[in-house]
Amino acid sequence: MADWTTNPQELSAYDMLMDKVLEKTASNVGQKEVEKLMKMIAYHETGPHQRNLPEARQAEGGPGRGLYQYELSTSGGSGAGRTAMNRLFNVLGEENLPKWAYKYFDKYFEPEGDVDFSELTEEQQNILFLADKLQDPIRGNIGQIGVESDSLWWAKYHHKGGGDTTKFDASRSSYLNNSIGE
């Protein structure tokens, strides 16, 4: 379902999406808190050997790619990278779709091919992350930023693979210890 955004202020795609995210968060949550959660998730998802590298690839040739380990549909993955790109188009529409995203659609803006996050810049991955979460059918996901713990938010709305947050909790502690002064 398209929820196209108008852009009279000519904001960047990132700023447009962040504004939409902030409209849905609790009143005490600002851009800094959302970005901190994004950085924490990227820190965890990339793991200790590829820490925060946009070109990160899941070990043993798995389907996860990039900062947030969005999966390819090839290699037995979920195709979450393609889903995120489709959601970007659904939120921004043709008029506001960043030029770099055009190659993932045909001339009629029908989805075309898989989306490998490891081939995208950090900014592009952040844009797709925000669009993906805005369009996620799990109700309330954005609204729970700053309400639920970071670990629980990651488990429910990003990882979507169960409630065990032990590894994320360890990554979160490491991230917070290493990001003092940010």
mmCIF file of C-alpha atoms in Angstrom, residues 8-122:
data_model
loop_
_atom_site.group_PDB
_atom_site.id
_atom_site.type_symbol
_atom_site.label_atom_id
_atom_site.label_comp_id
_atom_site.label_asym_id
_atom_site.label_seq_id
_atom_site.Cartn_x
_atom_site.Cartn_y
_atom_site.Cartn_z
ATOM 1 C CA PRO A 8 7.717 20.766 -0.249
ATOM 2 C CA GLN A 9 10.797 21.543 1.876
ATOM 3 C CA GLU A 10 13.014 19.418 -0.381
ATOM 4 C CA LEU A 11 14.391 17.389 2.507
ATOM 5 C CA SER A 12 16.759 14.511 1.875
ATOM 6 C CA ALA A 13 15.192 11.046 1.769
ATOM 7 C CA TYR A 14 16.764 10.323 5.162
ATOM 8 C CA ASP A 15 15.328 13.468 6.750
ATOM 9 C CA MET A 16 11.869 12.848 5.272
ATOM 10 C CA LEU A 17 11.828 9.298 6.638
ATOM 11 C CA MET A 18 13.216 10.337 10.025
ATOM 12 C CA ASP A 19 10.471 12.973 10.330
ATOM 13 C CA LYS A 20 7.846 10.280 9.675
ATOM 14 C CA VAL A 21 9.481 7.991 12.240
ATOM 15 C CA LEU A 22 9.561 10.745 14.857
ATOM 16 C CA GLU A 23 5.839 11.409 14.298
ATOM 17 C CA LYS A 24 5.190 7.825 15.453
ATOM 18 C CA THR A 25 7.526 7.628 18.440
ATOM 19 C CA ALA A 26 6.793 8.505 22.044
ATOM 20 C CA SER A 27 6.997 12.218 22.836
ATOM 21 C CA ASN A 28 10.272 11.819 24.747
ATOM 22 C CA VAL A 29 12.046 10.154 21.800
ATOM 23 C CA GLY A 30 14.010 12.306 19.414
ATOM 24 C CA GLN A 31 16.229 11.725 16.405
ATOM 25 C CA LYS A 32 19.252 11.129 18.623
ATOM 26 C CA GLU A 33 17.529 8.195 20.380
ATOM 27 C CA VAL A 34 16.367 6.630 17.109
ATOM 28 C CA GLU A 35 19.840 6.936 15.597
ATOM 29 C CA LYS A 36 21.405 5.481 18.752
ATOM 30 C CA LEU A 37 19.150 2.423 18.444
ATOM 31 C CA MET A 38 20.060 2.108 14.746
ATOM 32 C CA LYS A 39 23.769 2.279 15.555
ATOM 33 C CA MET A 40 23.352 -0.269 18.328
ATOM 34 C CA ILE A 41 21.572 -2.671 15.974
ATOM 35 C CA ALA A 42 24.245 -2.206 13.298
ATOM 36 C CA TYR A 43 26.971 -2.761 15.890
ATOM 37 C CA HIS A 44 25.370 -6.031 16.932
ATOM 38 C CA GLU A 45 24.386 -7.289 13.482
ATOM 39 C CA THR A 46 27.806 -6.756 11.901
ATOM 40 C CA GLY A 47 29.554 -8.732 14.639
ATOM 41 C CA PRO A 48 33.055 -8.325 16.056
ATOM 42 C CA HIS A 49 34.926 -9.168 12.829
ATOM 43 C CA GLN A 50 33.062 -6.716 10.572
ATOM 44 C CA ARG A 51 32.042 -4.158 13.177
ATOM 45 C CA ASN A 52 30.005 -1.350 11.597
ATOM 46 C CA LEU A 53 31.170 -2.086 8.061
ATOM 47 C CA PRO A 54 28.458 -1.320 5.483
ATOM 48 C CA GLU A 55 29.888 -4.103 3.304
ATOM 49 C CA ALA A 56 29.494 -6.741 6.048
ATOM 50 C CA ARG A 57 28.377 -10.205 4.928
ATOM 51 C CA GLN A 58 27.003 -12.990 7.068
ATOM 52 C CA ALA A 59 29.581 -15.654 7.935
ATOM 53 C CA GLU A 60 29.731 -18.897 5.951
ATOM 54 C CA GLY A 61 28.050 -17.279 2.936
ATOM 55 C CA GLY A 62 24.718 -16.752 4.678
ATOM 56 C CA PRO A 63 22.118 -14.417 3.201
ATOM 57 C CA GLY A 64 22.518 -11.493 5.669
ATOM 58 C CA ARG A 65 24.156 -8.359 4.272
ATOM 59 C CA GLY A 66 25.185 -4.893 5.372
ATOM 60 C CA LEU A 67 24.912 -3.022 8.634
ATOM 61 C CA TYR A 68 21.541 -4.492 9.535
ATOM 62 C CA GLN A 69 22.068 -7.916 7.938
ATOM 63 C CA TYR A 70 19.070 -7.677 5.631
ATOM 64 C CA GLU A 71 18.789 -10.985 3.800
ATOM 65 C CA LEU A 72 18.944 -11.745 0.115
ATOM 66 C CA SER A 73 16.287 -14.066 -1.265
ATOM 67 C CA THR A 74 19.064 -16.047 -2.905
ATOM 68 C CA SER A 75 21.128 -18.213 -0.565
ATOM 69 C CA GLY A 76 17.952 -19.326 1.190
ATOM 70 C CA GLY A 77 17.229 -15.959 2.807
ATOM 71 C CA SER A 78 14.015 -14.084 3.473
ATOM 72 C CA GLY A 79 14.456 -11.423 0.799
ATOM 73 C CA ALA A 80 14.190 -8.696 3.451
ATOM 74 C CA GLY A 81 16.492 -6.456 1.394
ATOM 75 C CA ARG A 82 14.018 -6.483 -1.488
ATOM 76 C CA THR A 83 11.150 -5.909 0.945
ATOM 77 C CA ALA A 84 12.921 -2.861 2.410
ATOM 78 C CA MET A 85 13.438 -1.418 -1.088
ATOM 79 C CA ASN A 86 9.769 -1.950 -1.953
ATOM 80 C CA ARG A 87 8.789 -0.248 1.288
ATOM 81 C CA LEU A 88 11.032 2.708 0.437
ATOM 82 C CA PHE A 89 9.103 3.139 -2.804
ATOM 83 C CA ASN A 90 5.804 2.748 -0.935
ATOM 84 C CA VAL A 91 6.714 5.540 1.479
ATOM 85 C CA LEU A 92 8.417 7.991 -0.887
ATOM 86 C CA GLY A 93 6.852 7.232 -4.252
ATOM 87 C CA GLU A 94 8.443 7.804 -7.624
ATOM 88 C CA GLU A 95 8.828 11.543 -7.134
ATOM 89 C CA ASN A 96 10.942 11.307 -3.975
ATOM 90 C CA LEU A 97 12.687 7.991 -4.588
ATOM 91 C CA PRO A 98 16.451 8.574 -4.429
ATOM 92 C CA LYS A 99 18.159 8.173 -7.808
ATOM 93 C CA TRP A 100 20.383 5.354 -6.507
ATOM 94 C CA ALA A 101 17.267 3.233 -5.855
ATOM 95 C CA TYR A 102 16.018 3.376 -9.459
ATOM 96 C CA LYS A 103 18.171 0.424 -10.502
ATOM 97 C CA TYR A 104 16.071 -1.846 -8.257
ATOM 98 C CA PHE A 105 12.922 -1.170 -10.290
ATOM 99 C CA ASP A 106 12.032 -1.507 -13.942
ATOM 100 C CA LYS A 107 10.860 1.451 -16.037
ATOM 101 C CA TYR A 108 7.331 1.015 -14.641
ATOM 102 C CA PHE A 109 8.651 0.931 -11.061
ATOM 103 C CA GLU A 110 7.943 -2.743 -10.650
ATOM 104 C CA PRO A 111 10.450 -4.481 -8.329
ATOM 105 C CA GLU A 112 13.453 -5.884 -10.161
ATOM 106 C CA GLY A 113 16.095 -8.183 -8.660
ATOM 107 C CA ASP A 114 17.414 -8.774 -5.177
ATOM 108 C CA VAL A 115 18.835 -5.988 -2.991
ATOM 109 C CA ASP A 116 22.268 -6.668 -1.519
ATOM 110 C CA PHE A 117 22.741 -4.257 1.391
ATOM 111 C CA SER A 118 26.504 -4.872 1.382
ATOM 112 C CA GLU A 119 26.670 -3.000 -1.928
ATOM 113 C CA LEU A 120 24.985 0.103 -0.490
ATOM 114 C CA THR A 121 26.463 3.001 1.457
ATOM 115 C CA GLU A 122 25.774 3.486 5.150
#
